[in-house]
Coordinates of C-alpha atoms in Angstrom, one line a residue:
M1 CA 42.0 86.2 78.3
S2 CA 41.8 89.8 80.2
A3 CA 44.6 92.2 80.2
A4 CA 45.4 91.1 83.8
T5 CA 45.9 87.4 82.7
H6 CA 47.8 85.7 79.9
R7 CA 48.3 81.9 78.6
A8 CA 51.4 80.1 79.8
L9 CA 52.7 76.5 79.5
V10 CA 52.8 75.7 83.4
R11 CA 54.2 72.5 84.8
R12 CA 52.0 70.8 87.5
P13 CA 53.3 70.0 90.7
A14 CA 55.2 66.4 90.7
D15 CA 53.1 63.3 91.4
A16 CA 54.2 60.6 93.7
S17 CA 56.6 59.2 91.3
G18 CA 58.4 62.5 90.8
R19 CA 56.9 63.0 87.3
T20 CA 55.7 66.3 86.1
L21 CA 53.2 67.3 83.2
V22 CA 52.4 70.5 81.7
E23 CA 49.4 72.2 80.8
V24 CA 48.3 75.5 79.2
T25 CA 46.4 77.6 81.5
E26 CA 46.0 81.5 82.3
V27 CA 48.2 82.9 84.8
P28 CA 48.7 86.7 86.2
T29 CA 50.5 88.9 84.0
P30 CA 53.4 90.2 86.0
R31 CA 53.3 93.9 87.0
L32 CA 56.7 95.6 86.2
G33 CA 59.2 97.2 88.6
P34 CA 61.7 100.1 87.8
G35 CA 63.8 99.1 84.8
D36 CA 61.8 95.8 84.1
V37 CA 60.9 95.3 80.6
L38 CA 57.8 93.2 79.5
L39 CA 58.3 90.7 76.3
A40 CA 55.6 88.9 74.3
P41 CA 57.1 85.8 73.1
T42 CA 56.6 84.6 69.6
T43 CA 58.6 81.7 69.0
V44 CA 60.1 79.4 71.7
G45 CA 62.3 76.3 71.9
V46 CA 61.9 73.1 74.2
C47 CA 65.7 72.5 75.5
G48 CA 67.3 69.5 76.7
T49 CA 67.7 71.2 80.0
D50 CA 63.8 71.5 80.1
W51 CA 63.3 67.9 79.8
Q52 CA 65.7 67.4 82.6
I53 CA 63.7 69.8 84.8
L54 CA 60.5 68.4 84.0
R55 CA 61.8 64.6 84.9
G56 CA 63.1 65.8 88.1
L57 CA 66.7 65.7 87.4
R58 CA 66.9 69.3 88.2
D59 CA 65.4 71.1 91.2
D60 CA 64.9 74.4 89.5
P61 CA 62.0 76.1 91.0
S62 CA 60.3 78.1 88.3
P63 CA 56.8 76.9 87.0
V64 CA 56.9 78.4 83.5
L65 CA 60.1 77.1 81.9
G66 CA 61.9 78.4 78.5
H67 CA 65.2 80.1 77.9
E68 CA 65.3 79.7 74.1
G69 CA 63.3 82.1 71.9
V70 CA 62.4 85.6 70.5
A71 CA 59.9 88.0 71.5
H72 CA 58.5 91.5 70.9
V73 CA 58.8 94.4 73.2
V74 CA 55.4 95.2 74.9
E75 CA 56.6 97.4 77.6
A76 CA 60.1 99.1 77.5
G77 CA 60.2 100.7 80.8
E78 CA 63.5 102.7 81.0
S79 CA 65.4 100.5 78.7
G80 CA 65.5 102.7 75.8
L81 CA 64.3 99.6 73.7
P82 CA 61.5 100.5 71.1
V83 CA 58.2 99.0 71.9
G84 CA 57.4 96.2 69.2
A85 CA 61.2 95.6 68.6
T86 CA 62.1 92.1 68.0
V87 CA 64.7 90.7 70.7
T88 CA 66.1 87.5 72.1
V89 CA 67.1 87.1 75.6
N90 CA 70.6 85.6 76.9
P91 CA 69.4 83.4 79.4
T92 CA 72.4 83.4 82.0
H93 CA 73.5 86.4 84.0
P94 CA 77.3 86.5 84.2
R95 CA 77.3 87.9 87.6
D96 CA 74.0 87.7 89.1
P97 CA 72.8 84.2 89.9
S98 CA 69.4 85.2 90.7
F99 CA 68.6 85.5 87.0
L100 CA 68.4 82.2 85.6
L101 CA 65.5 82.5 82.6
G102 CA 63.4 79.6 82.8
H103 CA 65.1 78.0 85.8
N104 CA 64.7 80.4 88.8
V105 CA 62.5 83.0 87.2
P106 CA 59.4 82.4 84.9
G107 CA 60.6 81.7 81.2
L108 CA 59.5 82.0 77.7
W109 CA 56.9 79.4 77.5
A110 CA 54.3 82.2 78.1
E111 CA 52.5 85.1 76.2
R112 CA 53.8 87.4 78.5
T113 CA 57.4 87.4 80.4
R114 CA 58.9 89.8 82.5
I115 CA 62.5 90.5 82.4
P116 CA 64.1 92.2 85.7
A117 CA 66.0 95.3 85.7
T118 CA 69.3 93.3 86.6
A119 CA 69.1 91.4 83.4
V120 CA 68.2 94.6 81.4
R121 CA 70.9 96.5 82.8
A122 CA 73.2 93.7 81.8
G123 CA 72.6 94.1 78.1
L124 CA 70.8 90.3 78.3
V125 CA 67.7 91.7 76.1
V126 CA 69.2 91.7 72.8
P127 CA 67.7 93.3 69.7
V128 CA 67.8 91.1 66.8
P129 CA 66.5 91.4 62.9
S130 CA 62.8 90.5 62.5
S131 CA 63.7 87.5 60.4
A132 CA 65.1 85.8 63.8
A133 CA 61.4 85.2 64.6
R134 CA 61.8 82.2 62.1
P135 CA 61.2 79.1 64.1
E136 CA 64.8 77.5 63.3
V137 CA 66.4 80.7 64.4
S138 CA 63.9 81.5 67.4
A139 CA 64.4 77.9 69.0
L140 CA 68.3 77.3 67.9
A141 CA 70.2 80.5 68.4
E142 CA 71.0 80.2 72.1
P143 CA 72.1 76.3 71.9
L144 CA 74.0 77.1 68.4
A145 CA 75.5 80.0 70.4
S146 CA 76.7 77.8 73.2
A147 CA 78.2 75.4 70.9
L148 CA 80.1 78.2 69.3
Y149 CA 81.5 79.5 72.7
G150 CA 82.9 75.8 73.2
V151 CA 84.5 75.9 69.6
Q152 CA 85.9 79.1 70.4
I153 CA 87.5 78.0 73.7
A154 CA 88.8 74.7 72.4
C155 CA 90.3 76.3 69.4
H156 CA 92.0 78.8 71.5
T157 CA 94.0 75.9 73.1
L158 CA 94.8 73.7 70.5
R159 CA 94.1 72.6 66.7
P160 CA 92.8 69.1 66.6
A161 CA 93.1 66.4 64.5
A162 CA 90.0 64.6 65.6
V163 CA 86.7 65.6 67.3
V164 CA 84.4 63.3 69.2
V165 CA 80.8 64.2 70.1
W166 CA 79.5 62.3 73.1
G167 CA 75.8 62.8 73.0
D168 CA 73.7 63.0 69.6
G169 CA 71.2 65.7 70.7
V170 CA 70.7 69.2 69.4
V171 CA 73.9 70.7 70.9
G172 CA 76.0 67.6 69.8
R173 CA 74.9 67.6 66.3
L174 CA 75.3 71.5 66.0
A175 CA 78.7 71.0 67.7
R176 CA 79.9 68.6 65.0
A177 CA 78.5 70.5 62.3
L178 CA 80.5 73.7 63.5
W179 CA 83.6 71.6 64.0
L180 CA 83.2 70.3 60.5
R181 CA 82.6 73.7 59.2
R182 CA 85.7 75.1 61.0
L183 CA 88.1 72.4 60.1
P184 CA 86.8 71.0 56.9
G185 CA 88.3 67.1 56.6
L186 CA 88.4 66.7 60.6
Y187 CA 87.9 63.3 61.6
S188 CA 84.6 63.2 63.6
L189 CA 83.0 60.5 65.6
L190 CA 79.4 61.1 66.7
V191 CA 78.4 58.9 70.0
G192 CA 74.6 58.5 70.6
H193 CA 71.6 56.6 69.8
G194 CA 70.7 58.0 66.4
A195 CA 70.8 55.9 63.3
D196 CA 74.0 57.7 62.4
A197 CA 75.9 57.6 65.7
I198 CA 77.7 54.7 67.2
D199 CA 76.3 53.6 70.4
P200 CA 78.1 54.3 73.7
R201 CA 78.1 50.6 74.6
A202 CA 79.0 49.6 71.1
P203 CA 82.0 46.9 71.5
E204 CA 83.9 48.7 68.8
L205 CA 83.9 52.1 70.5
P206 CA 87.1 51.6 72.8
R207 CA 88.8 50.6 69.8
L208 CA 87.9 53.7 67.8
L209 CA 88.7 55.8 70.5
A210 CA 92.2 54.4 70.9
G211 CA 92.8 54.9 67.3
L212 CA 91.9 58.6 67.4
P213 CA 95.0 60.9 66.0
S214 CA 96.3 63.3 68.3
P215 CA 95.3 65.9 69.6
A216 CA 91.8 65.3 70.0
V217 CA 88.8 67.1 71.1
A218 CA 85.8 65.5 72.8
V219 CA 82.5 67.6 73.4
I220 CA 80.3 66.0 76.1
T221 CA 76.7 67.1 75.4
T222 CA 75.1 64.3 77.4
P223 CA 72.2 64.7 80.0
R224 CA 73.6 65.6 83.3
T225 CA 73.3 61.9 84.6
G226 CA 75.7 60.8 81.9
T227 CA 78.4 63.5 82.1
V228 CA 80.9 61.8 84.5
E229 CA 80.5 58.4 82.8
A230 CA 81.3 60.1 79.3
L231 CA 84.2 61.8 80.8
T232 CA 86.0 58.9 82.6
F233 CA 85.3 56.6 79.6
L234 CA 87.1 59.0 77.3
G235 CA 89.8 59.7 79.7
R236 CA 90.8 56.1 79.8
R237 CA 90.7 55.2 76.1
V238 CA 91.9 58.1 74.4
P239 CA 95.7 58.4 74.2
G240 CA 98.2 61.4 73.6
T241 CA 96.4 64.9 73.9
L242 CA 92.9 65.1 74.7
L243 CA 90.7 68.2 75.6
V244 CA 87.3 67.6 77.1
D245 CA 84.6 70.3 76.5
V246 CA 82.1 69.7 79.3
H247 CA 79.3 71.4 77.7
A248 CA 76.7 69.1 79.6
G249 CA 76.0 69.9 83.1
L250 CA 77.1 67.8 86.3
P251 CA 76.4 67.9 90.0
S252 CA 79.0 70.0 92.1
G253 CA 81.9 68.2 93.8
L254 CA 84.9 66.2 93.0
V255 CA 85.3 63.8 90.0
R256 CA 87.7 60.9 90.2
L257 CA 89.6 60.5 86.9
P258 CA 91.5 57.3 87.0
A259 CA 93.3 57.8 83.8
A260 CA 95.0 60.6 85.2
D261 CA 94.9 59.4 89.0
V262 CA 93.4 62.7 90.3
D263 CA 90.2 64.1 91.6
I264 CA 89.1 67.2 90.1
D265 CA 86.0 69.7 90.4
V266 CA 84.9 69.6 87.0
A267 CA 81.6 71.6 87.9
S268 CA 83.9 74.4 88.8
I269 CA 85.9 74.3 85.9
R270 CA 82.8 74.6 83.7
A271 CA 81.3 77.3 85.6
A272 CA 84.7 79.4 85.5
N273 CA 83.6 80.5 81.7
C274 CA 80.7 82.4 81.5
G275 CA 79.0 84.5 79.3
G276 CA 82.5 84.9 77.3
S277 CA 84.5 85.9 80.3
P278 CA 87.3 85.4 81.3
W279 CA 89.6 85.5 78.1
P280 CA 91.7 83.7 77.8
P281 CA 89.4 81.1 79.0
R282 CA 90.2 78.7 82.1
V283 CA 91.4 75.1 81.0
E284 CA 92.8 72.7 83.3
E285 CA 95.7 70.3 82.4
F286 CA 96.5 67.0 83.7
T287 CA 99.3 64.5 82.6
H288 CA 98.9 60.8 82.9
P289 CA 100.8 57.8 81.7
R290 CA 99.5 58.0 78.2
G291 CA 99.7 61.6 77.4
R292 CA 97.9 64.9 78.5
L293 CA 94.2 65.8 79.6
L294 CA 92.7 69.1 79.3
V295 CA 89.2 69.9 80.8
C296 CA 87.2 72.8 80.0
G297 CA 83.6 73.9 79.6
H298 CA 81.2 77.1 80.2
R299 CA 78.1 78.5 81.3
G300 CA 75.9 80.8 79.5
V301 CA 76.9 82.7 76.1
S302 CA 77.8 86.5 75.3
E303 CA 75.7 88.8 73.2
G304 CA 78.3 88.3 70.4
H305 CA 77.9 84.5 70.4
L306 CA 73.9 85.0 70.1
R307 CA 74.4 87.5 67.3
E308 CA 76.7 85.4 65.5
A309 CA 74.4 82.0 66.0
I310 CA 71.3 84.2 64.5
D311 CA 73.3 85.1 61.5
L312 CA 74.5 81.4 60.9
L313 CA 71.0 80.4 61.2
R314 CA 69.8 82.8 58.8
T315 CA 72.6 82.2 56.1
R316 CA 73.0 78.5 56.6
P317 CA 69.6 77.3 57.3
E318 CA 70.8 73.7 56.8
L319 CA 72.2 73.9 60.7
G320 CA 68.7 74.3 61.9
E321 CA 67.0 71.7 59.4
Q322 CA 68.9 68.7 60.7
V323 CA 67.7 69.3 64.4
L324 CA 64.4 71.2 64.3
T325 CA 62.1 68.1 64.2
H326 CA 58.7 69.6 65.5
Q327 CA 56.8 72.8 65.3
V328 CA 53.7 73.0 67.2
G329 CA 51.1 75.4 68.6
W330 CA 50.0 75.6 72.4
N331 CA 47.8 72.6 72.7
E332 CA 50.2 70.4 70.7
A333 CA 53.0 71.6 72.6
A334 CA 51.6 70.5 75.9
D335 CA 50.7 66.9 74.0
L336 CA 53.8 66.6 72.7
I337 CA 55.7 67.2 76.0
N338 CA 53.4 64.9 78.1
T339 CA 53.9 62.2 75.5
V340 CA 57.5 62.1 75.8
L341 CA 57.4 62.6 79.7
T342 CA 55.0 59.5 80.2
S343 CA 57.0 57.1 77.6
S344 CA 60.4 55.6 77.9
V345 CA 61.3 57.2 74.5
R346 CA 61.7 60.8 73.1
R347 CA 59.2 60.4 70.2
A348 CA 56.2 62.2 69.2
H349 CA 54.1 62.1 65.9
A350 CA 56.2 59.3 64.8
R351 CA 59.4 61.3 65.0
R352 CA 62.3 61.5 67.5
V353 CA 62.1 64.5 69.2
L354 CA 65.2 66.5 68.9
K355 CA 64.2 70.5 68.8
A356 CA 60.6 71.4 69.2
A357 CA 59.6 75.0 68.5
I358 CA 56.5 76.2 69.8
R359 CA 54.5 79.0 68.3
V360 CA 53.3 80.9 71.2
G361 CA 51.0 83.2 69.2
S362 CA 49.1 80.1 68.0
R363 CA 46.0 78.6 69.6
T364 CA 46.1 75.3 68.0

């Protein structure tokens, strides 16, 4: 490897079936413009959104994915950041849609990542303690921060007697843990495909939802292909007051909610809360014959959310232990990702893949 190139985990062009695989290859190291910063990622995460991009469910163009992780500052430019400092990157710019790390600009699955001046000026490069480089912190700070933001929005609106988490992946499991930490003894229901969750097609699920104490919060953390189905299912079956936190993405446009007999732009409501702003958050309310339906969500997190998440993961390591299932080096990462992409289940090394942490500095 020369100074002009570095290794990255790059996705190949999609094949005829629309499937994309990844490979470790050398790519040109980016030149910096005025105000840019160059980072050396150390440990990065593989996120549910990354899987969606690789499966062709999203059209994000960046060949190098990855928006979760920590890095060291290699070139600081005019940022004032010390060279060698440990940082994380807030991947969503609240005002500039041209910056979405690992989506429309090259992400952290690389030995070098350029952060453009617009993101640096917005304070999205966040100094963190060097202990944040631990894999469970590096790979989970951003999803835990997102779950924290959702709890914050919901708690501003009501105090629930029950919580339903629809989707038992990383964010779903972290969200349930946060809710039970916030309100010990809270009745909780996890919907998903894990051994400790109830299957979304289980015949007893409608009865369980109908018997929830009111008010209830439902957190939807499914892949974007399942968001609308989960929202309509919950709206039909949960009586009384239900606040739905639409954490998962979904296509733009109106969504028909038969329970409230209304068409609403859920994607717009979700996008209205971005990076901790505005506050109070936007929450839309609809009435129906059996009660009230409130809909909210968010995009991105604030620096405060990231710092709180890092502190939680450092002091409460059990939060990460439940979802960090794989820690791999470069070539292992490519094998793991490609194994999942070419199979019908998300399993590798005889274990379900929830969160994988890639050690960028490792050549194994």
